[in-house]
CSV table of C-alpha atoms in Angstrom, one decimal:
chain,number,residue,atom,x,y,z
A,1,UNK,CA,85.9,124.7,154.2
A,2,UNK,CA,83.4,127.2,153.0
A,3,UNK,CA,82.8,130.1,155.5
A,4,UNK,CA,80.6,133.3,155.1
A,5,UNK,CA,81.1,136.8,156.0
A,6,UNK,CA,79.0,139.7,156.5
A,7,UNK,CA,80.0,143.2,155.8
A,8,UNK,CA,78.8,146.6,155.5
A,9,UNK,CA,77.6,149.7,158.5
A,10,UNK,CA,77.0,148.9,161.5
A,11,UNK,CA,74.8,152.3,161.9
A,12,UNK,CA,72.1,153.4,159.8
A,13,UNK,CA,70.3,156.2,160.3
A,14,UNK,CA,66.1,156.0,160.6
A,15,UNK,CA,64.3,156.3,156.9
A,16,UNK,CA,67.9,155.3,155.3
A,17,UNK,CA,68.5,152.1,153.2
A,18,UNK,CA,70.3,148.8,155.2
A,19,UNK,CA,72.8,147.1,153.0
A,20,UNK,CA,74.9,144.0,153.8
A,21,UNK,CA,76.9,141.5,152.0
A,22,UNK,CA,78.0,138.4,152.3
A,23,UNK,CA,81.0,136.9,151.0
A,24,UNK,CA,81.0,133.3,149.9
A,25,UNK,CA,84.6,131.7,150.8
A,26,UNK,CA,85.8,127.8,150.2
A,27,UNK,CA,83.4,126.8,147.5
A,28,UNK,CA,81.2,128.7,145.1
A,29,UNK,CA,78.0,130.4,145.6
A,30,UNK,CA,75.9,129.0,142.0
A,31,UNK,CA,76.0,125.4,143.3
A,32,UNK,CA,72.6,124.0,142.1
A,33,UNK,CA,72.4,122.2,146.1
A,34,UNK,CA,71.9,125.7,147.7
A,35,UNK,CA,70.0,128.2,148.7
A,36,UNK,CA,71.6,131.5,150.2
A,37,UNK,CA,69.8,133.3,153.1
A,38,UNK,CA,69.7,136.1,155.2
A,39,UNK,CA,68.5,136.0,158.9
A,40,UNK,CA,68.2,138.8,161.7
A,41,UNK,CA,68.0,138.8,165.4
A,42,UNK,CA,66.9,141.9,167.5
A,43,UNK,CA,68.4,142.1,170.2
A,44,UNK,CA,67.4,139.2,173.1
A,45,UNK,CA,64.8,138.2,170.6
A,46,UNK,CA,64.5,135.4,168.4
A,47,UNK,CA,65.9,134.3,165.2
A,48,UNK,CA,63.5,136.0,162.0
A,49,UNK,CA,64.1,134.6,158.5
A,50,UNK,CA,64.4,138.0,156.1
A,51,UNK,CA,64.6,136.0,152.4
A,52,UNK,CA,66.5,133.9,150.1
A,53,UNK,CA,68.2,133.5,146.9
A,54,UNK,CA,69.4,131.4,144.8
A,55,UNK,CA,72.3,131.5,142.3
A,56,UNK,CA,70.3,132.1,139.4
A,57,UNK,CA,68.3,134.9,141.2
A,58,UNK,CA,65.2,134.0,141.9
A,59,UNK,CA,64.1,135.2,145.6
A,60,UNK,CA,61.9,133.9,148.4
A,61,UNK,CA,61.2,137.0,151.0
A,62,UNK,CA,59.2,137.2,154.1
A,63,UNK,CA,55.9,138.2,153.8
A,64,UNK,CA,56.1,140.7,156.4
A,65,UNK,CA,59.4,142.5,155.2
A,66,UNK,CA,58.4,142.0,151.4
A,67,UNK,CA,57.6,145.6,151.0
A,68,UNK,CA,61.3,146.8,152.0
A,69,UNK,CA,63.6,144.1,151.4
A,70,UNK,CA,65.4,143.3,148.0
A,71,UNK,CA,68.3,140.2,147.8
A,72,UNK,CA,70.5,140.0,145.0
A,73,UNK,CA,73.7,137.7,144.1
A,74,UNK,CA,76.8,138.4,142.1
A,75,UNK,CA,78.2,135.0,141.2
A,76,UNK,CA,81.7,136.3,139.5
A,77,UNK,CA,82.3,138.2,142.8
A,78,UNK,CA,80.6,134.9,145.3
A,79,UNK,CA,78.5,137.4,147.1
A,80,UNK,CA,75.0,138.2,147.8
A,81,UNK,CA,73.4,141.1,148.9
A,82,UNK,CA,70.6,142.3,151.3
A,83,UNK,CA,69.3,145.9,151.3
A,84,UNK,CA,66.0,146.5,153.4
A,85,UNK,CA,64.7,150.1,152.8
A,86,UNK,CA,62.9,153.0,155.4
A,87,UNK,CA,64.5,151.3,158.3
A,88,UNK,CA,63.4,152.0,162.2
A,89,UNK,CA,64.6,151.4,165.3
A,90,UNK,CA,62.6,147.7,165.3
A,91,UNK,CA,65.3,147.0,162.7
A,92,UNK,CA,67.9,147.2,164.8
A,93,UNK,CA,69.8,143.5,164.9
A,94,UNK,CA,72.4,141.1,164.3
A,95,UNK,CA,72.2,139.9,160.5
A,96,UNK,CA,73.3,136.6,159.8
A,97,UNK,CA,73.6,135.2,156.2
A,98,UNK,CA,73.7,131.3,155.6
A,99,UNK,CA,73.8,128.7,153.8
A,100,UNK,CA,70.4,126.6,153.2
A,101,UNK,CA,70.9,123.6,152.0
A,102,UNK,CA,67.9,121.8,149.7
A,103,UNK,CA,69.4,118.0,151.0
A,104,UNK,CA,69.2,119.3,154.3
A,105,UNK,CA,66.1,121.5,154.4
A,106,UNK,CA,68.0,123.5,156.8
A,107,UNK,CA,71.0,126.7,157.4
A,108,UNK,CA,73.7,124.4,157.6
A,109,UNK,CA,76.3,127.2,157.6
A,110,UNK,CA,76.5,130.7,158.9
A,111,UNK,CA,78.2,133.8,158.6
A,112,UNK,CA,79.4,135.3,162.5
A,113,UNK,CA,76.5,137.9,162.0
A,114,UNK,CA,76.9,141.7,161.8
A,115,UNK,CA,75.6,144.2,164.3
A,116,UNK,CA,73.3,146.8,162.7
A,117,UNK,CA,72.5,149.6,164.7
A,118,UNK,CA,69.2,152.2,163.6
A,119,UNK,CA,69.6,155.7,164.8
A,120,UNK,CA,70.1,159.3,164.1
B,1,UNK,CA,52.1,130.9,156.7
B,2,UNK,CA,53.4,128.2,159.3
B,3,UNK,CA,53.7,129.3,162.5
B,4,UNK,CA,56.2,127.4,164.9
B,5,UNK,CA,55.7,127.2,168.8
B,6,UNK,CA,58.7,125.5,170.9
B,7,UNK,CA,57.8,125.0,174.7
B,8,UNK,CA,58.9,125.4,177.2
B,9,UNK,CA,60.2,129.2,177.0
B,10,UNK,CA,62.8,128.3,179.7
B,11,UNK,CA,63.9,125.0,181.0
B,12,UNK,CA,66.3,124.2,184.3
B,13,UNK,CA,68.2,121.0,183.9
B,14,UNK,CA,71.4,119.8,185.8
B,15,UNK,CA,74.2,118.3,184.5
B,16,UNK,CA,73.2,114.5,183.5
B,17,UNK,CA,69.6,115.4,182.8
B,18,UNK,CA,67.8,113.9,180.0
B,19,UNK,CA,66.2,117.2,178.2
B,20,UNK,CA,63.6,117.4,175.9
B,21,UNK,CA,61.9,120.4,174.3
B,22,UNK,CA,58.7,120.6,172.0
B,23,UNK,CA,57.9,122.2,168.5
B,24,UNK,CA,55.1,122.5,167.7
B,25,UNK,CA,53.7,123.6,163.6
B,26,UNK,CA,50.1,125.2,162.9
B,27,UNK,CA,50.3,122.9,159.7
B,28,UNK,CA,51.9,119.8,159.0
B,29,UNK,CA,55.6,119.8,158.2
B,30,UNK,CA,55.8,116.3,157.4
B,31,UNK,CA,59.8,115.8,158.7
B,32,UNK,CA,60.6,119.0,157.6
B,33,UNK,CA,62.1,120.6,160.8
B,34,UNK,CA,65.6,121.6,162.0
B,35,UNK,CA,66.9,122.1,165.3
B,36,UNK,CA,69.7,125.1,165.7
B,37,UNK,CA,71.5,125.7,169.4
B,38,UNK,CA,72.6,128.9,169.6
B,39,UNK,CA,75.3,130.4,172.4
B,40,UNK,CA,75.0,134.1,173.5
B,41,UNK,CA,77.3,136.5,170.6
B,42,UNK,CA,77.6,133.1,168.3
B,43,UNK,CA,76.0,132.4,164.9
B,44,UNK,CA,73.3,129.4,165.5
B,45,UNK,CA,74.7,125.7,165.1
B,46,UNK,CA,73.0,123.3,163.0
B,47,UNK,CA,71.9,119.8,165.2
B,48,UNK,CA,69.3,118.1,163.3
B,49,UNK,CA,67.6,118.4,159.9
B,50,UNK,CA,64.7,116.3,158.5
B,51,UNK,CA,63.7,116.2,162.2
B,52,UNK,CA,65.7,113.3,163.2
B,53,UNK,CA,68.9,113.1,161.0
B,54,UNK,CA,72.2,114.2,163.1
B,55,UNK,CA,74.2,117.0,161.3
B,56,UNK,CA,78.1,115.6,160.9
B,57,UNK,CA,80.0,116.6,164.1
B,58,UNK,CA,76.8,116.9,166.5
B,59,UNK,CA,77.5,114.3,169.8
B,60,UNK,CA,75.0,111.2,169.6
B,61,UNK,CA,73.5,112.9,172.8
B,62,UNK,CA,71.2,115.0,170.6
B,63,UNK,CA,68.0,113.5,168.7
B,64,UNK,CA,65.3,114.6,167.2
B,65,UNK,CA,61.6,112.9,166.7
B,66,UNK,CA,58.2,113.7,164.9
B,67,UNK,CA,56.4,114.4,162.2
B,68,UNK,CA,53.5,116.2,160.7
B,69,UNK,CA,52.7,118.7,163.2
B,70,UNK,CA,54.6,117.9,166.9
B,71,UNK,CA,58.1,117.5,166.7
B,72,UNK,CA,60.6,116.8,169.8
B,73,UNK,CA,64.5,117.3,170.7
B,74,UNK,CA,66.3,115.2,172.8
B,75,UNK,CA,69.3,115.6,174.6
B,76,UNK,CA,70.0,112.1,176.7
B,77,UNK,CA,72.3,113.1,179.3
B,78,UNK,CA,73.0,117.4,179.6
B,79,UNK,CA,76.4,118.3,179.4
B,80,UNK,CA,77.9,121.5,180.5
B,81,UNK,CA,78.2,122.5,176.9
B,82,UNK,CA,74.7,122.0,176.3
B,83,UNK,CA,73.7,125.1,178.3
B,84,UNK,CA,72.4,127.1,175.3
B,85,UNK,CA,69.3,128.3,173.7
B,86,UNK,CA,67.7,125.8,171.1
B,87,UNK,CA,65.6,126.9,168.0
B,88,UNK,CA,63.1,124.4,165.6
B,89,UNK,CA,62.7,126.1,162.0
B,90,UNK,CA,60.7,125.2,159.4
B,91,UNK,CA,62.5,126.7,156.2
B,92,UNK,CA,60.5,130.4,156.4
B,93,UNK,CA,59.4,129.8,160.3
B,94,UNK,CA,61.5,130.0,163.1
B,95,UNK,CA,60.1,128.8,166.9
B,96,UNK,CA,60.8,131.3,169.8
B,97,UNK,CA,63.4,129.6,171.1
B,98,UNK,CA,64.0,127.3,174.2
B,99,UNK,CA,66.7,128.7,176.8
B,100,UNK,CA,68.1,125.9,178.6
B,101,UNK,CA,69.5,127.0,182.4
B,102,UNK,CA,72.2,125.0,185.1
B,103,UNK,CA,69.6,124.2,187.9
């Protein structure tokens, strides 16, 4: 069964770069039937869509984090990446990545999420 | 870009209620809408994609209806599981969310 996994800090200091990846487990990240996501949730907020990739590498990125956020995917290791640069404390949040599936329109499977932490 | 609203904020329901919560899209969607539930320190849960398709493994008791713009999810008789908070996305778009509450 294919799972997900998030890893990297869990406190990054204001101004720094965030990086996370995500390990792709059961199955192999350049099927041509997904896309691979990443998605963050302050804390008692909402769900936020941060971007997306797929195998070959093209992206998809939200508008309003476009400025600081680069994905990337290593398909011999089955991992993609998130780094999201000049961070505050707004970016503060557990990071999910997920699956998005093109049949399903939707994130069909997640990661557990990661806890990221912004402060000096 | 779409914007996706999901009313009410907050709903109280008790056990055996029948449950349903809106989403709403400042564009038309056509069927393209999930619905996630999401318990507190879990990953969200896939229900329903294509607005009314049931994700392998969801109970029947969830549904999902609409298209275009207004879009609703159903659930026909609340179990004690259900007590969760429920999300509509649209690929990019993600609604606020819907907490449900035990009455």
């Amino acid at each position: 069964q294919l799972q997900l996994q998030e890893s990297g800090p869990g406190l990054v200091k204001p101004s720094e770069t965030l990086s996370l990846t995500c390990t792709v487990s059961g199955g192999s990240i350049s099927s041509s039937s997904y896309y691979w996501g990443w998605i963050r949730q302050p804390p008692g907020k909402g769900l936020e869509w941060i971007g997306s990739i797929y195998y070959s590498g093209s992206t998809y990125y939200n508008p309003s984090l476009k400025s600081r956020v680069t994905i990337s995917v290593d398909t011999s290791k089955n991992q993609f990446s998130l780094k999201l640069s000049s961070v505050t404390a707004a970016d503060t949040a557990v990071y999910y990545c997920a699956r998005y599936g093109v049949a399903h329109d939707a994130f069909d499977i997640w990661g557990q999420g990661t806890m990221v932490t912004v402060s000096s | 870009d779409i914007q996706m609203t999901q009313s009410p904020s907050t709903l109280s329901a008790s056990v055996g209620d029948r449950v349903t919560i809106t989403c709403r899209a400042s564009q038309s969607i056509s069927s393209w809408l999930a619905w996630y539930q999401q318990k507190p320190g879990k990953a969200p849960k896939l229900l329903i994609y294509k607005a009314s398709s049931l994700e392998s493994g969801v109970p029947s008791r969830f549904s999902g209806s609409g298209s275009g713009t207004e879009f609703t999810l159903t659930i026909s008789s609340l179990q004690p599981d259900d007590f969760a908070t429920y999300y509509c996305q649209q690929y990019r778009a993600f609604g606020q969310g819907t907490k449900v509450e035990i009455k």
